Amino acid sequence: MTTIGFIYPDHAAEDDYPLAEQLLGGTDVAEGDIRLPVAHIYGTDLHAVPELLDLGSEARLAEGAGLLAKHAPDAVIWACTSGSFVYGWDGARDQADQLAAAAGVPASSTSFAFVHAAQAIGVRRVAVAASYPADVARLFVDFLAAGGVEVLSVSSADIDTAAEVGTLSPEAVVDLAVRHDHPDAEAVLVPDTAMRTLGEITEIEQKLGKPVLTANQVTIWEGLRLTGSTRLVRSLGALFRVRG
């Protein structure tokens, strides 16, 4: 059995994780069970730089690692995009290293997951459909650029809190991704783990005619990557239809 632990801020769209566990467990039992426990840490859910820096602090993530310890995870992921990219590339690397030290296992974050996922499916030019305010969305663009991913267009829905993002309907999620495509983009990125997206990936990709990478999708994939537990799951999009 492979266990990947996720540190998730507050509550919004964490039900994407048991859904993913169900989908992953149904692929091939010969490959072994996948468990995706989620531990919650709490702070403000405001999409603003000072609050995000606090949310992703070493102390808060160490708390999350402690909550996950009872599950004996094989890897731990900080399941928060804005709470990782807000530190910049080097700061986010330090953040992941500190989390790995606290957890005693390999660690990463959703921001790095986006870069690694884009590399895995061979895309370098993307559109970003963000729920964040514009200043926060711009920091994600800068992070992607540091990872070699060019953003051709970025939208900002100007939603101030994760709780509000979590109330978006499936139709609103699909519309956000589809409306903010760019004709020259090789994929569309939807970067908020507070947004439920796993059930909408297939529809979005069908409407776009190209891959979509969403925050909870890439976060789960990153955990699998760290543990060498790649799975092929057609309903989870183009990312889960490639190995390695």
PDB file of C-alpha atoms in Angstrom:
ATOM      1  CA  MET A   1       0.000   0.000   0.000  1.00  0.00           C
ATOM      2  CA  THR A   2       1.187   3.509  -0.836  1.00  0.00           C
ATOM      3  CA  THR A   3       0.113   6.362   1.423  1.00  0.00           C
ATOM      4  CA  ILE A   4       0.423   9.983   0.323  1.00  0.00           C
ATOM      5  CA  GLY A   5      -0.417  12.601   2.916  1.00  0.00           C
ATOM      6  CA  PHE A   6      -1.823  16.017   2.033  1.00  0.00           C
ATOM      7  CA  ILE A   7      -1.736  19.134   4.176  1.00  0.00           C
ATOM      8  CA  TYR A   8      -4.818  21.108   3.204  1.00  0.00           C
ATOM      9  CA  PRO A   9      -5.631  24.652   4.381  1.00  0.00           C
ATOM     10  CA  ASP A  10      -8.978  25.048   6.138  1.00  0.00           C
ATOM     11  CA  HIS A  11     -11.963  23.497   4.291  1.00  0.00           C
ATOM     12  CA  ALA A  12     -13.207  24.013   0.742  1.00  0.00           C
ATOM     13  CA  ALA A  13     -12.687  21.274  -1.852  1.00  0.00           C
ATOM     14  CA  GLU A  14     -10.965  18.538   0.149  1.00  0.00           C
ATOM     15  CA  ASP A  15     -13.587  16.033  -1.025  1.00  0.00           C
ATOM     16  CA  ASP A  16     -11.624  15.854  -4.287  1.00  0.00           C
ATOM     17  CA  TYR A  17      -9.124  13.673  -2.395  1.00  0.00           C
ATOM     18  CA  PRO A  18     -11.401  10.779  -1.360  1.00  0.00           C
ATOM     19  CA  LEU A  19     -12.823  10.913  -4.881  1.00  0.00           C
ATOM     20  CA  ALA A  20      -9.311  10.552  -6.290  1.00  0.00           C
ATOM     21  CA  GLU A  21      -8.560   7.728  -3.860  1.00  0.00           C
ATOM     22  CA  GLN A  22     -11.610   5.867  -5.147  1.00  0.00           C
ATOM     23  CA  LEU A  23     -10.634   6.431  -8.779  1.00  0.00           C
ATOM     24  CA  LEU A  24      -7.015   5.438  -8.230  1.00  0.00           C
ATOM     25  CA  GLY A  25      -7.941   2.328  -6.291  1.00  0.00           C
ATOM     26  CA  GLY A  26     -10.050   1.131  -9.180  1.00  0.00           C
ATOM     27  CA  THR A  27      -7.268   1.094 -11.764  1.00  0.00           C
ATOM     28  CA  ASP A  28      -5.346  -2.094 -11.122  1.00  0.00           C
ATOM     29  CA  VAL A  29      -5.385  -3.805  -7.749  1.00  0.00           C
ATOM     30  CA  ALA A  30      -2.191  -5.631  -8.683  1.00  0.00           C
ATOM     31  CA  GLU A  31      -0.377  -2.303  -8.370  1.00  0.00           C
ATOM     32  CA  GLY A  32      -1.406  -1.977  -4.720  1.00  0.00           C
ATOM     33  CA  ASP A  33      -3.794   0.256  -2.833  1.00  0.00           C
ATOM     34  CA  ILE A  34      -3.394   4.022  -2.763  1.00  0.00           C
ATOM     35  CA  ARG A  35      -4.382   5.962   0.351  1.00  0.00           C
ATOM     36  CA  LEU A  36      -4.682   9.758   0.347  1.00  0.00           C
ATOM     37  CA  PRO A  37      -5.227  11.015   3.910  1.00  0.00           C
ATOM     38  CA  VAL A  38      -5.779  14.742   4.369  1.00  0.00           C
ATOM     39  CA  ALA A  39      -4.763  16.810   7.399  1.00  0.00           C
ATOM     40  CA  HIS A  40      -6.148  20.313   7.858  1.00  0.00           C
ATOM     41  CA  ILE A  41      -4.287  23.335   9.120  1.00  0.00           C
ATOM     42  CA  TYR A  42      -6.041  26.571   9.909  1.00  0.00           C
ATOM     43  CA  GLY A  43      -5.387  30.225   9.324  1.00  0.00           C
ATOM     44  CA  THR A  44      -7.030  32.919   7.287  1.00  0.00           C
ATOM     45  CA  ASP A  45      -8.301  31.799   3.896  1.00  0.00           C
ATOM     46  CA  LEU A  46      -7.785  35.250   2.414  1.00  0.00           C
ATOM     47  CA  HIS A  47      -5.995  35.392  -0.949  1.00  0.00           C
ATOM     48  CA  ALA A  48      -3.586  38.116   0.138  1.00  0.00           C
ATOM     49  CA  VAL A  49       0.210  37.944   0.298  1.00  0.00           C
ATOM     50  CA  PRO A  50       0.823  38.476   4.062  1.00  0.00           C
ATOM     51  CA  GLU A  51      -1.839  35.948   5.000  1.00  0.00           C
ATOM     52  CA  LEU A  52      -0.556  33.413   2.476  1.00  0.00           C
ATOM     53  CA  LEU A  53       2.995  33.752   3.788  1.00  0.00           C
ATOM     54  CA  ASP A  54       1.700  32.965   7.256  1.00  0.00           C
ATOM     55  CA  LEU A  55      -0.399  30.042   6.019  1.00  0.00           C
ATOM     56  CA  GLY A  56       2.611  28.397   4.383  1.00  0.00           C
ATOM     57  CA  SER A  57       5.027  29.029   7.238  1.00  0.00           C
ATOM     58  CA  GLU A  58       7.388  26.351   8.499  1.00  0.00           C
ATOM     59  CA  ALA A  59       5.544  26.089  11.814  1.00  0.00           C
ATOM     60  CA  ARG A  60       2.126  25.569  10.248  1.00  0.00           C
ATOM     61  CA  LEU A  61       3.390  22.935   7.826  1.00  0.00           C
ATOM     62  CA  ALA A  62       5.246  21.145  10.624  1.00  0.00           C
ATOM     63  CA  GLU A  63       1.915  21.014  12.442  1.00  0.00           C
ATOM     64  CA  GLY A  64       0.345  19.434   9.383  1.00  0.00           C
ATOM     65  CA  ALA A  65       3.162  16.904   9.116  1.00  0.00           C
ATOM     66  CA  GLY A  66       2.567  15.975  12.734  1.00  0.00           C
ATOM     67  CA  LEU A  67      -1.127  15.382  12.082  1.00  0.00           C
ATOM     68  CA  LEU A  68      -0.270  13.089   9.170  1.00  0.00           C
ATOM     69  CA  ALA A  69       2.316  11.061  11.099  1.00  0.00           C
ATOM     70  CA  LYS A  70      -0.256   8.524  12.318  1.00  0.00           C
ATOM     71  CA  HIS A  71      -0.846   7.530   8.696  1.00  0.00           C
ATOM     72  CA  ALA A  72       2.878   6.778   8.121  1.00  0.00           C
ATOM     73  CA  PRO A  73       2.868   8.504   4.724  1.00  0.00           C
ATOM     74  CA  ASP A  74       5.398   7.669   2.025  1.00  0.00           C
ATOM     75  CA  ALA A  75       5.327  11.298   0.844  1.00  0.00           C
ATOM     76  CA  VAL A  76       3.692  14.536   1.961  1.00  0.00           C
ATOM     77  CA  ILE A  77       2.359  17.339  -0.239  1.00  0.00           C
ATOM     78  CA  TRP A  78       1.447  20.896   0.765  1.00  0.00           C
ATOM     79  CA  ALA A  79      -1.876  21.086  -1.040  1.00  0.00           C
ATOM     80  CA  CYS A  80      -1.990  24.823  -1.522  1.00  0.00           C
ATOM     81  CA  THR A  81      -0.901  26.649  -4.654  1.00  0.00           C
ATOM     82  CA  SER A  82      -0.952  30.243  -3.460  1.00  0.00           C
ATOM     83  CA  GLY A  83       0.555  29.282  -0.097  1.00  0.00           C
ATOM     84  CA  SER A  84       3.605  27.952  -1.930  1.00  0.00           C
ATOM     85  CA  PHE A  85       4.177  30.128  -5.018  1.00  0.00           C
ATOM     86  CA  VAL A  86       3.853  33.262  -2.875  1.00  0.00           C
ATOM     87  CA  TYR A  87       7.339  32.418  -1.575  1.00  0.00           C
ATOM     88  CA  GLY A  88       8.877  32.485  -5.050  1.00  0.00           C
ATOM     89  CA  TRP A  89      10.792  29.585  -6.601  1.00  0.00           C
ATOM     90  CA  ASP A  90      13.661  29.440  -4.112  1.00  0.00           C
ATOM     91  CA  GLY A  91      11.429  30.087  -1.126  1.00  0.00           C
ATOM     92  CA  ALA A  92       9.017  27.377  -2.198  1.00  0.00           C
ATOM     93  CA  ARG A  93      11.939  24.969  -2.548  1.00  0.00           C
ATOM     94  CA  ASP A  94      13.038  25.810   0.992  1.00  0.00           C
ATOM     95  CA  GLN A  95       9.442  25.336   2.130  1.00  0.00           C
ATOM     96  CA  ALA A  96       9.286  21.843   0.593  1.00  0.00           C
ATOM     97  CA  ASP A  97      12.676  20.928   2.059  1.00  0.00           C
ATOM     98  CA  GLN A  98      11.562  22.044   5.519  1.00  0.00           C
ATOM     99  CA  LEU A  99       8.366  20.024   5.158  1.00  0.00           C
ATOM    100  CA  ALA A 100      10.360  16.956   4.122  1.00  0.00           C
ATOM    101  CA  ALA A 101      12.564  17.350   7.182  1.00  0.00           C
ATOM    102  CA  ALA A 102       9.538  17.661   9.463  1.00  0.00           C
ATOM    103  CA  ALA A 103       7.740  14.692   7.899  1.00  0.00           C
ATOM    104  CA  GLY A 104      10.788  12.500   7.386  1.00  0.00           C
ATOM    105  CA  VAL A 105       9.678  11.622   3.849  1.00  0.00           C
ATOM    106  CA  PRO A 106       9.861  13.293   0.420  1.00  0.00           C
ATOM    107  CA  ALA A 107       7.700  16.415   0.142  1.00  0.00           C
ATOM    108  CA  SER A 108       6.507  18.894  -2.449  1.00  0.00           C
ATOM    109  CA  SER A 109       3.741  21.417  -3.041  1.00  0.00           C
ATOM    110  CA  THR A 110       1.029  22.177  -5.542  1.00  0.00           C
ATOM    111  CA  SER A 111       3.079  24.924  -7.190  1.00  0.00           C
ATOM    112  CA  PHE A 112       5.900  22.524  -8.048  1.00  0.00           C
ATOM    113  CA  ALA A 113       3.285  19.975  -9.077  1.00  0.00           C
ATOM    114  CA  PHE A 114       2.065  22.316 -11.817  1.00  0.00           C
ATOM    115  CA  VAL A 115       5.559  22.687 -13.263  1.00  0.00           C
ATOM    116  CA  HIS A 116       6.292  18.963 -13.090  1.00  0.00           C
ATOM    117  CA  ALA A 117       2.908  18.104 -14.602  1.00  0.00           C
ATOM    118  CA  ALA A 118       3.423  20.507 -17.501  1.00  0.00           C
ATOM    119  CA  GLN A 119       6.791  18.889 -18.156  1.00  0.00           C
ATOM    120  CA  ALA A 120       5.251  15.417 -18.015  1.00  0.00           C
ATOM    121  CA  ILE A 121       2.705  16.159 -20.737  1.00  0.00           C
ATOM    122  CA  GLY A 122       5.187  18.178 -22.785  1.00  0.00           C
ATOM    123  CA  VAL A 123       3.644  21.651 -22.627  1.00  0.00           C
ATOM    124  CA  ARG A 124       5.567  24.910 -22.257  1.00  0.00           C
ATOM    125  CA  ARG A 125       3.019  27.575 -23.269  1.00  0.00           C
ATOM    126  CA  VAL A 126      -0.132  27.851 -21.184  1.00  0.00           C
ATOM    127  CA  ALA A 127      -3.125  29.953 -20.250  1.00  0.00           C
ATOM    128  CA  VAL A 128      -3.959  30.484 -16.573  1.00  0.00           C
ATOM    129  CA  ALA A 129      -7.562  30.669 -15.390  1.00  0.00           C
ATOM    130  CA  ALA A 130      -7.129  31.903 -11.819  1.00  0.00           C
ATOM    131  CA  SER A 131      -9.685  32.540  -9.127  1.00  0.00           C
ATOM    132  CA  TYR A 132      -7.290  34.810  -7.229  1.00  0.00           C
ATOM    133  CA  PRO A 133      -7.027  38.598  -7.211  1.00  0.00           C
ATOM    134  CA  ALA A 134      -4.727  39.905  -9.946  1.00  0.00           C
ATOM    135  CA  ASP A 135      -1.693  40.576  -7.743  1.00  0.00           C
ATOM    136  CA  VAL A 136      -1.700  37.020  -6.409  1.00  0.00           C
ATOM    137  CA  ALA A 137      -2.286  35.523  -9.868  1.00  0.00           C
ATOM    138  CA  ARG A 138       0.745  37.435 -11.144  1.00  0.00           C
ATOM    139  CA  LEU A 139       2.940  35.687  -8.572  1.00  0.00           C
ATOM    140  CA  PHE A 140       1.831  32.345  -9.989  1.00  0.00           C
ATOM    141  CA  VAL A 141       2.825  33.527 -13.468  1.00  0.00           C
ATOM    142  CA  ASP A 142       6.261  34.476 -12.122  1.00  0.00           C
ATOM    143  CA  PHE A 143       6.629  31.068 -10.467  1.00  0.00           C
ATOM    144  CA  LEU A 144       5.741  29.232 -13.669  1.00  0.00           C
ATOM    145  CA  ALA A 145       8.235  31.334 -15.601  1.00  0.00           C
ATOM    146  CA  ALA A 146      10.970  30.340 -13.146  1.00  0.00           C
ATOM    147  CA  GLY A 147      10.075  26.735 -13.931  1.00  0.00           C
ATOM    148  CA  GLY A 148      10.292  27.224 -17.686  1.00  0.00           C
ATOM    149  CA  VAL A 149       6.549  27.506 -18.352  1.00  0.00           C
ATOM    150  CA  GLU A 150       5.452  30.518 -20.434  1.00  0.00           C
ATOM    151  CA  VAL A 151       2.067  32.037 -19.619  1.00  0.00           C
ATOM    152  CA  LEU A 152       0.396  33.479 -22.721  1.00  0.00           C
ATOM    153  CA  SER A 153      -2.619  34.846 -20.866  1.00  0.00           C
ATOM    154  CA  VAL A 154      -3.814  35.055 -17.275  1.00  0.00           C
ATOM    155  CA  SER A 155      -7.274  35.811 -15.946  1.00  0.00           C
ATOM    156  CA  SER A 156      -8.170  36.845 -12.410  1.00  0.00           C
ATOM    157  CA  ALA A 157     -11.639  36.158 -11.051  1.00  0.00           C
ATOM    158  CA  ASP A 158     -10.795  38.389  -8.045  1.00  0.00           C
ATOM    159  CA  ILE A 159     -12.273  35.986  -5.484  1.00  0.00           C
ATOM    160  CA  ASP A 160     -10.900  37.008  -2.112  1.00  0.00           C
ATOM    161  CA  THR A 161     -11.309  33.824  -0.049  1.00  0.00           C
ATOM    162  CA  ALA A 162     -10.884  30.100  -0.507  1.00  0.00           C
ATOM    163  CA  ALA A 163     -14.274  29.492   1.105  1.00  0.00           C
ATOM    164  CA  GLU A 164     -15.966  31.443  -1.678  1.00  0.00           C
ATOM    165  CA  VAL A 165     -14.033  29.520  -4.328  1.00  0.00           C
ATOM    166  CA  GLY A 166     -15.264  26.295  -2.766  1.00  0.00           C
ATOM    167  CA  THR A 167     -18.879  27.296  -3.427  1.00  0.00           C
ATOM    168  CA  LEU A 168     -18.436  27.543  -7.210  1.00  0.00           C
ATOM    169  CA  SER A 169     -20.787  25.255  -9.100  1.00  0.00           C
ATOM    170  CA  PRO A 170     -19.455  22.643 -11.528  1.00  0.00           C
ATOM    171  CA  GLU A 171     -20.823  24.771 -14.369  1.00  0.00           C
ATOM    172  CA  ALA A 172     -18.935  27.818 -13.096  1.00  0.00           C
ATOM    173  CA  VAL A 173     -15.688  25.844 -12.860  1.00  0.00           C
ATOM    174  CA  VAL A 174     -16.042  24.590 -16.439  1.00  0.00           C
ATOM    175  CA  ASP A 175     -16.897  28.089 -17.661  1.00  0.00           C
ATOM    176  CA  LEU A 176     -13.893  29.630 -15.879  1.00  0.00           C
ATOM    177  CA  ALA A 177     -11.482  27.225 -17.541  1.00  0.00           C
ATOM    178  CA  VAL A 178     -13.015  27.307 -21.010  1.00  0.00           C
ATOM    179  CA  ARG A 179     -13.526  31.075 -21.226  1.00  0.00           C
ATOM    180  CA  HIS A 180      -9.931  31.829 -20.319  1.00  0.00           C
ATOM    181  CA  ASP A 181      -8.165  29.652 -22.855  1.00  0.00           C
ATOM    182  CA  HIS A 182      -5.692  31.207 -25.294  1.00  0.00           C
ATOM    183  CA  PRO A 183      -5.584  29.974 -28.906  1.00  0.00           C
ATOM    184  CA  ASP A 184      -1.822  29.394 -28.765  1.00  0.00           C
ATOM    185  CA  ALA A 185      -1.793  27.780 -25.319  1.00  0.00           C
ATOM    186  CA  GLU A 186      -0.961  24.093 -25.187  1.00  0.00           C
ATOM    187  CA  ALA A 187      -2.887  23.663 -21.921  1.00  0.00           C
ATOM    188  CA  VAL A 188      -5.038  25.626 -19.474  1.00  0.00           C
ATOM    189  CA  LEU A 189      -4.013  25.772 -15.816  1.00  0.00           C
ATOM    190  CA  VAL A 190      -6.572  26.255 -13.018  1.00  0.00           C
ATOM    191  CA  PRO A 191      -4.509  26.891  -9.896  1.00  0.00           C
ATOM    192  CA  ASP A 192      -6.659  26.839  -6.737  1.00  0.00           C
ATOM    193  CA  THR A 193      -6.959  23.748  -4.494  1.00  0.00           C
ATOM    194  CA  ALA A 194     -10.081  25.357  -2.979  1.00  0.00           C
ATOM    195  CA  MET A 195     -11.876  24.665  -6.280  1.00  0.00           C
ATOM    196  CA  ARG A 196     -13.516  21.283  -6.903  1.00  0.00           C
ATOM    197  CA  THR A 197     -12.313  20.208 -10.321  1.00  0.00           C
ATOM    198  CA  LEU A 198     -11.786  16.444 -10.508  1.00  0.00           C
ATOM    199  CA  GLY A 199     -15.345  15.784 -11.659  1.00  0.00           C
ATOM    200  CA  GLU A 200     -15.124  18.465 -14.341  1.00  0.00           C
ATOM    201  CA  ILE A 201     -11.774  17.667 -15.988  1.00  0.00           C
ATOM    202  CA  THR A 202     -13.194  15.445 -18.731  1.00  0.00           C
ATOM    203  CA  GLU A 203     -15.798  18.016 -19.773  1.00  0.00           C
ATOM    204  CA  ILE A 204     -13.274  20.864 -19.743  1.00  0.00           C
ATOM    205  CA  GLU A 205     -10.800  18.956 -21.907  1.00  0.00           C
ATOM    206  CA  GLN A 206     -13.530  17.971 -24.342  1.00  0.00           C
ATOM    207  CA  LYS A 207     -14.620  21.597 -24.697  1.00  0.00           C
ATOM    208  CA  LEU A 208     -11.048  22.917 -24.980  1.00  0.00           C
ATOM    209  CA  GLY A 209      -9.637  20.193 -27.184  1.00  0.00           C
ATOM    210  CA  LYS A 210      -6.445  20.355 -25.094  1.00  0.00           C
ATOM    211  CA  PRO A 211      -5.234  19.352 -21.622  1.00  0.00           C
ATOM    212  CA  VAL A 212      -6.317  21.096 -18.460  1.00  0.00           C
ATOM    213  CA  LEU A 213      -4.201  20.987 -15.320  1.00  0.00           C
ATOM    214  CA  THR A 214      -6.076  21.728 -12.109  1.00  0.00           C
ATOM    215  CA  ALA A 215      -4.715  22.211  -8.620  1.00  0.00           C
ATOM    216  CA  ASN A 216      -6.060  19.137  -6.852  1.00  0.00           C
ATOM    217  CA  GLN A 217      -5.397  16.980  -9.919  1.00  0.00           C
ATOM    218  CA  VAL A 218      -1.700  17.917 -10.138  1.00  0.00           C
ATOM    219  CA  THR A 219      -1.289  17.773  -6.358  1.00  0.00           C
ATOM    220  CA  ILE A 220      -2.447  14.157  -6.273  1.00  0.00           C
ATOM    221  CA  TRP A 221      -0.339  13.332  -9.334  1.00  0.00           C
ATOM    222  CA  GLU A 222       2.721  14.884  -7.655  1.00  0.00           C
ATOM    223  CA  GLY A 223       2.298  12.599  -4.676  1.00  0.00           C
ATOM    224  CA  LEU A 224       2.129   9.598  -6.970  1.00  0.00           C
ATOM    225  CA  ARG A 225       5.226  10.841  -8.797  1.00  0.00           C
ATOM    226  CA  LEU A 226       7.203  11.150  -5.583  1.00  0.00           C
ATOM    227  CA  THR A 227       6.311   7.594  -4.575  1.00  0.00           C
ATOM    228  CA  GLY A 228       6.766   6.072  -8.030  1.00  0.00           C
ATOM    229  CA  SER A 229       3.112   5.025  -8.076  1.00  0.00           C
ATOM    230  CA  THR A 230       2.032   6.311 -11.485  1.00  0.00           C
ATOM    231  CA  ARG A 231      -1.555   5.381 -12.357  1.00  0.00           C
ATOM    232  CA  LEU A 232      -3.510   5.675 -15.599  1.00  0.00           C
ATOM    233  CA  VAL A 233      -7.018   7.022 -14.971  1.00  0.00           C
ATOM    234  CA  ARG A 234      -8.821   8.283 -18.050  1.00  0.00           C
ATOM    235  CA  SER A 235     -11.369  10.355 -16.112  1.00  0.00           C
ATOM    236  CA  LEU A 236      -8.597  12.463 -14.527  1.00  0.00           C
ATOM    237  CA  GLY A 237      -7.464  14.039 -17.771  1.00  0.00           C
ATOM    238  CA  ALA A 238      -4.481  13.961 -20.075  1.00  0.00           C
ATOM    239  CA  LEU A 239      -2.064  14.103 -17.145  1.00  0.00           C
ATOM    240  CA  PHE A 240      -3.264  10.708 -15.921  1.00  0.00           C
ATOM    241  CA  ARG A 241      -3.032   9.149 -19.355  1.00  0.00           C
ATOM    242  CA  VAL A 242       0.772   9.265 -19.478  1.00  0.00           C
ATOM    243  CA  ARG A 243       3.337   7.304 -17.524  1.00  0.00           C
ATOM    244  CA  GLY A 244       6.353   8.971 -15.944  1.00  0.00           C
TER     245      GLY A 244
END
